[in-house]
Amino acid sequence: MKPITVIMAGGSGTRFWPASRSSKAKQSLSLFGSETMLANTIKRAKLVSDEVIVVSSLAQKESIDKDCEGITVLYEPVGRNTAPCLMLATRFVIENFGENSSLFILPADQHIANNSAFTKSVSEGFEWLESNSQEIGTIGINPTRPETGYGYIKNTISLRDAIHRVEQFVEKPDSQTAQRYLDNGSYLWNGGMFLFKAKTMQEQFEKLQPEIFSAIQAINSLKNIEEDEYKKAPSISFDYAIMETTEKAIFTVATECGWSDVGSWFSYWELLLKDENGNASQGAATFVDSHGCMVYNACDKPLIVFNKSNELVVSLPDAILTASLSDHQRIKEVVQMLGKLNLKQLR
């Protein structure tokens, strides 16, 4: 039986504001062609799975439902980070498909350019898991630069081909440390993709995170979760709750699949085709005497960028953002200010 893919499609919609909102996060944007990132992720999941489950926020239900016809969606009434989300999915899989089911955890808002390489790596991971069912796996990305925006996976011995034993997970490094990781050759980017048996993960939550385990087990209906039920689960990331504390053996499959977490407008600009002056756009835009600029235009009106360098312009029918592209990590500060500016409707 093929693994069951669980797509995590939560998020608060801050990093791609104003295109993303609390009711329409990054995965519901059409950043690469006409389909949303979630729709592309579902297609990718079906390359390795017969069954796909999406876990998302109730606040985003309208946007999520558009991409999920015929797919099971579990809606969280309130965000509690990724650990409760995956315990929720694990319980659902055990109850509906059995405790021996294999799960593949896949974020909804990543870009993967090479689906063939992706599929090969996931398949290799599940081949290993079938013979080593007590282990937990990850898909690690071979780094191409000293990136400070990603967490890393440190490997030790090679187990088979691209599969390695994991020694530890490390937090986002500073630039010097990131360069050292790249030079060392034993570090991979942590892409947030995981492989495990449902029974193994349920046991890990019960042992390592009993509060989350008990809260999720006590939910009356997974198809209609009450807010007061879900709030009983502590808000903790899956990496911190399980991956960094488990005593289970962890393996990783190193891959080169053209991966990006598309974590900011700058990351998006890096992936787009550019003109001879380094300008990139999604939607209509004209650049005059400008260099290294990024435009996202979701309006019918023409947008002209004149005599600018490193400029970000995002144009929506109800909001326009202009900023330095270098400040891409600070966009969430604008979202935090919206309440004080009496612009809560734009969150």
Coordinates of C-alpha atoms in Angstrom, one line a residue:
M1 CA 0.0 0.0 0.0
K2 CA 1.3 3.5 -0.9
P3 CA 1.8 6.0 1.9
I4 CA -0.9 8.4 2.9
T5 CA 0.2 12.0 2.4
V6 CA -0.8 14.6 5.0
I7 CA -0.5 18.1 3.6
M8 CA -0.1 20.9 6.2
A9 CA -1.9 23.9 4.9
G10 CA -2.1 26.3 7.9
G11 CA -0.2 29.5 8.2
S12 CA -1.2 33.0 9.2
G13 CA -0.7 34.7 5.9
T14 CA 1.9 37.3 7.1
R15 CA 5.0 36.8 5.0
F16 CA 3.2 37.4 1.7
W17 CA 1.0 40.2 2.8
P18 CA -1.0 41.9 1.3
A19 CA -1.5 39.0 -1.3
S20 CA -1.9 36.6 1.6
R21 CA -4.3 37.2 4.6
S22 CA -5.4 35.3 7.6
S23 CA -8.3 33.9 5.5
K24 CA -6.0 33.2 2.5
A25 CA -2.5 32.1 3.3
K26 CA 0.4 31.6 0.9
Q27 CA -0.7 28.1 -0.2
S28 CA -3.8 29.6 -1.8
L29 CA -1.9 32.0 -4.0
S30 CA -1.2 31.3 -7.7
L31 CA 2.5 32.2 -7.6
F32 CA 3.7 29.8 -10.4
G33 CA 1.2 29.7 -13.2
S34 CA -2.6 29.6 -12.9
E35 CA -2.9 27.0 -10.1
T36 CA -2.5 27.6 -6.4
M37 CA 0.5 26.3 -4.5
L38 CA -1.9 23.9 -2.7
A39 CA -3.3 22.6 -5.9
N40 CA 0.3 21.9 -7.2
T41 CA 1.1 20.2 -3.9
I42 CA -1.9 17.9 -4.1
K43 CA -0.8 16.9 -7.6
R44 CA 2.7 16.2 -6.3
A45 CA 1.3 14.2 -3.4
K46 CA -0.7 12.0 -5.7
L47 CA 2.6 11.0 -7.4
V48 CA 3.5 9.1 -4.3
S49 CA 0.2 8.4 -2.6
D50 CA -3.3 7.1 -3.3
E51 CA -4.8 8.9 -0.4
V52 CA -4.3 12.6 0.5
I53 CA -5.4 14.4 3.6
V54 CA -5.2 18.2 4.2
V55 CA -5.0 19.8 7.6
S56 CA -5.8 23.5 7.5
S57 CA -7.3 26.4 9.5
L58 CA -11.0 26.9 9.7
A59 CA -10.4 30.6 9.0
Q60 CA -9.1 29.6 5.5
K61 CA -11.9 27.1 4.7
E62 CA -13.3 29.1 1.8
S63 CA -10.0 29.3 0.0
I64 CA -8.9 25.7 0.9
D65 CA -12.1 24.0 -0.2
K66 CA -11.7 25.3 -3.8
D67 CA -8.6 23.1 -4.2
C68 CA -9.8 20.1 -2.2
E69 CA -12.7 18.6 -4.1
G70 CA -12.9 14.9 -3.2
I71 CA -10.1 15.2 -0.6
T72 CA -10.5 14.9 3.2
V73 CA -9.8 18.1 5.0
L74 CA -9.4 18.4 8.7
Y75 CA -10.0 22.0 9.9
E76 CA -8.3 23.3 13.0
P77 CA -10.6 25.8 14.8
V78 CA -7.5 27.7 16.1
G79 CA -3.8 27.5 15.2
R80 CA -1.7 25.4 17.6
N81 CA 1.5 24.9 15.6
T82 CA 2.5 21.7 13.8
A83 CA 2.7 19.2 16.6
P84 CA -1.0 19.1 17.4
C85 CA -1.7 19.2 13.6
L86 CA 0.2 16.0 13.0
M87 CA -1.1 14.2 16.1
L88 CA -4.6 15.1 14.7
A89 CA -3.7 13.6 11.3
T90 CA -2.1 10.5 12.9
R91 CA -5.3 9.8 14.9
F92 CA -7.4 10.2 11.8
V93 CA -5.2 7.8 9.8
I94 CA -5.2 5.2 12.5
E95 CA -9.0 5.3 12.9
N96 CA -9.7 5.2 9.1
F97 CA -6.7 3.3 7.6
G98 CA -5.1 1.4 10.5
E99 CA -2.1 1.8 12.7
N100 CA 0.3 0.2 10.2
S101 CA -0.3 2.9 7.7
S102 CA 2.8 4.9 6.4
L103 CA 2.5 8.7 6.5
F104 CA 4.3 11.3 4.4
I105 CA 4.1 14.8 5.8
L106 CA 4.3 17.6 3.2
P107 CA 3.9 21.4 3.6
A108 CA 1.4 23.0 1.2
D109 CA 3.4 26.1 0.3
Q110 CA 6.8 24.8 -1.0
H111 CA 8.0 25.0 -4.5
I112 CA 9.6 21.9 -6.1
A113 CA 10.9 22.3 -9.6
N114 CA 11.9 18.6 -10.2
N115 CA 9.0 16.3 -9.4
S116 CA 10.8 13.3 -10.7
A117 CA 13.7 13.7 -8.3
F118 CA 11.2 14.4 -5.5
T119 CA 9.2 11.2 -6.2
K120 CA 12.4 9.1 -6.4
S121 CA 13.6 10.4 -3.0
V122 CA 10.2 9.9 -1.3
S123 CA 10.0 6.3 -2.7
E124 CA 13.5 5.5 -1.5
G125 CA 12.5 6.8 2.0
F126 CA 9.5 4.6 2.2
E127 CA 11.4 1.5 0.9
W128 CA 13.7 2.0 3.9
L129 CA 10.8 2.6 6.3
E130 CA 9.1 -0.6 5.3
S131 CA 12.2 -2.5 6.6
N132 CA 12.8 -0.2 9.5
S133 CA 9.3 0.6 10.7
Q134 CA 10.3 1.9 14.1
E135 CA 12.4 4.7 12.6
I136 CA 11.3 8.2 11.6
G137 CA 12.4 9.7 8.3
T138 CA 12.9 13.1 6.7
I139 CA 13.6 14.4 3.2
G140 CA 16.7 16.6 3.4
I141 CA 17.7 19.1 0.8
N142 CA 21.3 19.3 -0.5
P143 CA 22.2 22.9 0.2
T144 CA 23.3 25.1 -2.7
R145 CA 24.4 28.2 -0.7
P146 CA 25.1 29.3 2.9
E147 CA 21.4 29.9 3.7
T148 CA 20.6 31.5 7.1
G149 CA 16.8 31.3 6.7
Y150 CA 16.5 27.5 7.0
G151 CA 17.1 24.9 9.8
Y152 CA 19.7 22.2 9.0
I153 CA 20.0 18.4 9.4
K154 CA 23.4 17.0 10.4
N155 CA 24.1 13.6 9.0
T156 CA 26.5 10.9 10.1
I157 CA 26.9 7.5 8.3
S158 CA 25.5 6.6 4.9
L159 CA 22.9 3.8 5.3
R160 CA 22.2 3.2 1.6
D161 CA 22.7 5.4 -1.5
A162 CA 21.2 8.8 -0.6
I163 CA 19.9 7.7 2.8
H164 CA 21.9 8.8 5.9
R165 CA 21.6 8.5 9.7
V166 CA 20.7 11.8 11.3
E167 CA 22.8 13.0 14.2
Q168 CA 20.9 16.2 15.1
F169 CA 18.6 19.0 13.9
V170 CA 20.1 22.5 14.2
E171 CA 18.5 25.9 14.2
K172 CA 18.9 28.6 11.6
P173 CA 22.5 29.6 11.7
D174 CA 24.3 32.9 11.2
S175 CA 26.1 33.5 7.9
Q176 CA 29.5 32.2 9.1
T177 CA 28.0 29.0 10.5
A178 CA 26.0 28.5 7.4
Q179 CA 29.1 28.7 5.3
R180 CA 30.8 26.2 7.6
Y181 CA 27.8 23.8 7.2
L182 CA 28.1 24.1 3.4
D183 CA 31.8 23.5 3.4
N184 CA 31.5 20.5 5.7
G185 CA 29.2 18.6 3.4
S186 CA 27.4 16.7 6.2
Y187 CA 24.5 19.2 6.5
L188 CA 21.2 19.3 4.6
W189 CA 18.4 21.9 4.7
N190 CA 15.5 20.8 6.7
G191 CA 12.6 20.9 4.3
G192 CA 9.9 20.0 6.9
M193 CA 9.0 16.7 5.2
F194 CA 8.6 13.6 7.3
L195 CA 8.0 9.9 6.9
F196 CA 6.8 7.5 9.6
K197 CA 4.4 4.7 10.6
A198 CA 1.2 5.9 12.3
K199 CA 1.6 3.5 15.2
T200 CA 5.2 4.7 15.9
M201 CA 4.1 8.4 15.8
Q202 CA 1.1 7.8 18.1
E203 CA 3.4 6.1 20.6
Q204 CA 5.9 9.0 20.4
F205 CA 3.2 11.6 21.1
E206 CA 1.9 9.5 24.0
K207 CA 5.4 9.2 25.5
L208 CA 7.0 12.6 24.7
Q209 CA 4.0 14.9 24.5
P210 CA 1.2 13.5 26.7
E211 CA -0.7 16.8 26.9
I212 CA -1.0 16.9 23.1
F213 CA -1.8 13.2 22.9
S214 CA -4.6 13.4 25.5
A215 CA -6.1 16.6 24.1
I216 CA -6.3 15.2 20.5
Q217 CA -7.6 11.8 21.7
A218 CA -10.3 13.5 23.7
I219 CA -11.7 15.4 20.7
N220 CA -15.3 14.2 20.0
S221 CA -15.4 14.6 16.2
L222 CA -12.3 15.2 14.0
K223 CA -14.6 16.5 11.3
N224 CA -16.0 19.2 13.6
I225 CA -13.4 20.1 16.2
E226 CA -14.5 22.5 18.9
E227 CA -12.2 25.4 19.8
D228 CA -12.2 24.7 23.5
E229 CA -11.2 21.0 22.7
Y230 CA -8.3 22.0 20.5
K231 CA -7.0 24.7 22.7
K232 CA -6.1 22.1 25.3
A233 CA -3.3 21.0 23.1
P234 CA -0.1 23.0 23.8
S235 CA 1.1 25.0 20.8
I236 CA 4.5 23.4 19.9
S237 CA 6.2 22.7 16.6
F238 CA 6.6 19.1 15.5
D239 CA 10.4 19.5 15.2
Y240 CA 10.7 20.7 18.8
A241 CA 8.0 18.3 20.2
I242 CA 9.1 15.1 18.6
M243 CA 12.1 15.2 16.2
E244 CA 14.5 16.9 18.6
T245 CA 13.5 14.8 21.6
T246 CA 12.8 11.3 20.2
E247 CA 15.1 8.4 21.0
K248 CA 14.0 6.7 17.8
A249 CA 16.5 6.3 15.1
I250 CA 16.1 9.0 12.4
F251 CA 17.1 8.8 8.8
T252 CA 17.1 11.3 6.0
V253 CA 17.0 11.0 2.2
A254 CA 19.2 13.7 0.6
T255 CA 17.7 15.1 -2.5
E256 CA 18.2 17.7 -5.2
C257 CA 14.7 18.5 -6.4
G258 CA 14.8 22.2 -7.0
W259 CA 13.3 22.9 -3.6
S260 CA 12.4 26.3 -2.0
D261 CA 10.2 27.1 0.9
V262 CA 9.3 30.4 -0.9
G263 CA 9.4 32.0 2.5
S264 CA 9.3 35.6 1.5
W265 CA 8.8 38.0 -1.4
F266 CA 12.6 37.9 -1.9
S267 CA 12.6 34.1 -2.1
Y268 CA 9.8 34.4 -4.7
W269 CA 11.8 36.9 -6.7
E270 CA 14.8 34.5 -6.7
L271 CA 12.7 31.8 -8.4
L272 CA 11.1 34.0 -11.2
L273 CA 12.5 34.7 -14.6
K274 CA 14.1 38.2 -14.7
D275 CA 14.8 40.7 -17.4
E276 CA 18.3 41.9 -18.3
N277 CA 18.2 44.3 -15.3
G278 CA 17.2 41.7 -12.7
N279 CA 13.5 42.7 -12.5
A280 CA 10.8 40.1 -12.1
S281 CA 7.0 40.3 -12.1
Q282 CA 3.8 38.3 -11.7
G283 CA 1.1 40.2 -13.5
A284 CA 1.4 43.3 -15.7
A285 CA 4.4 45.5 -15.0
T286 CA 6.7 47.8 -16.9
F287 CA 10.2 48.6 -15.5
V288 CA 11.9 51.9 -16.6
D289 CA 15.5 52.6 -15.5
S290 CA 15.0 50.1 -12.6
H291 CA 17.1 47.2 -11.4
G292 CA 16.5 44.2 -9.1
C293 CA 12.8 45.0 -8.5
M294 CA 9.9 42.7 -7.8
V295 CA 6.2 43.3 -8.8
Y296 CA 3.2 41.3 -7.9
N297 CA 0.2 42.9 -9.7
A298 CA -3.2 41.3 -9.1
C299 CA -5.1 44.2 -10.7
D300 CA -6.0 45.1 -14.2
K301 CA -4.4 48.5 -14.1
P302 CA -0.9 48.9 -15.6
L303 CA 1.9 49.2 -13.1
I304 CA 5.1 51.2 -13.9
V305 CA 8.2 51.1 -11.8
F306 CA 10.5 54.1 -12.6
N307 CA 14.0 54.7 -11.5
K308 CA 14.0 52.3 -8.6
S309 CA 16.4 49.7 -7.3
N310 CA 15.6 46.7 -5.1
E311 CA 12.0 47.8 -4.9
L312 CA 9.0 45.6 -4.0
V313 CA 5.5 46.5 -5.2
V314 CA 2.5 44.4 -4.4
S315 CA -0.8 45.6 -5.9
L316 CA -4.2 44.2 -4.8
P317 CA -7.6 45.7 -5.4
D318 CA -7.9 46.7 -1.7
A319 CA -4.3 47.4 -0.8
I320 CA -0.9 48.4 -2.2
L321 CA 2.4 47.7 -0.6
T322 CA 5.7 49.3 -1.5
A323 CA 8.9 48.4 0.3
S324 CA 12.6 47.7 -0.2
L325 CA 13.0 44.1 -1.3
S326 CA 15.8 43.8 1.3
D327 CA 13.1 44.2 4.0
H328 CA 11.3 41.1 2.9
Q329 CA 11.6 39.5 6.4
R330 CA 10.0 42.6 8.0
I331 CA 6.7 42.5 6.1
K332 CA 5.0 40.8 9.1
E333 CA 5.7 43.9 11.1
V334 CA 3.2 45.7 8.8
V335 CA 0.6 43.1 9.5
Q336 CA 1.1 43.6 13.2
M337 CA 0.5 47.3 12.8
L338 CA -2.8 47.0 10.9
G339 CA -4.9 46.9 14.1
K340 CA -3.3 50.2 15.4
L341 CA -3.9 51.7 11.9
N342 CA -7.6 50.7 12.0
L343 CA -7.0 48.4 9.1
K344 CA -7.9 45.1 10.7
Q345 CA -10.0 44.2 7.6
L346 CA -6.7 43.8 5.7
R347 CA -5.2 41.1 8.0

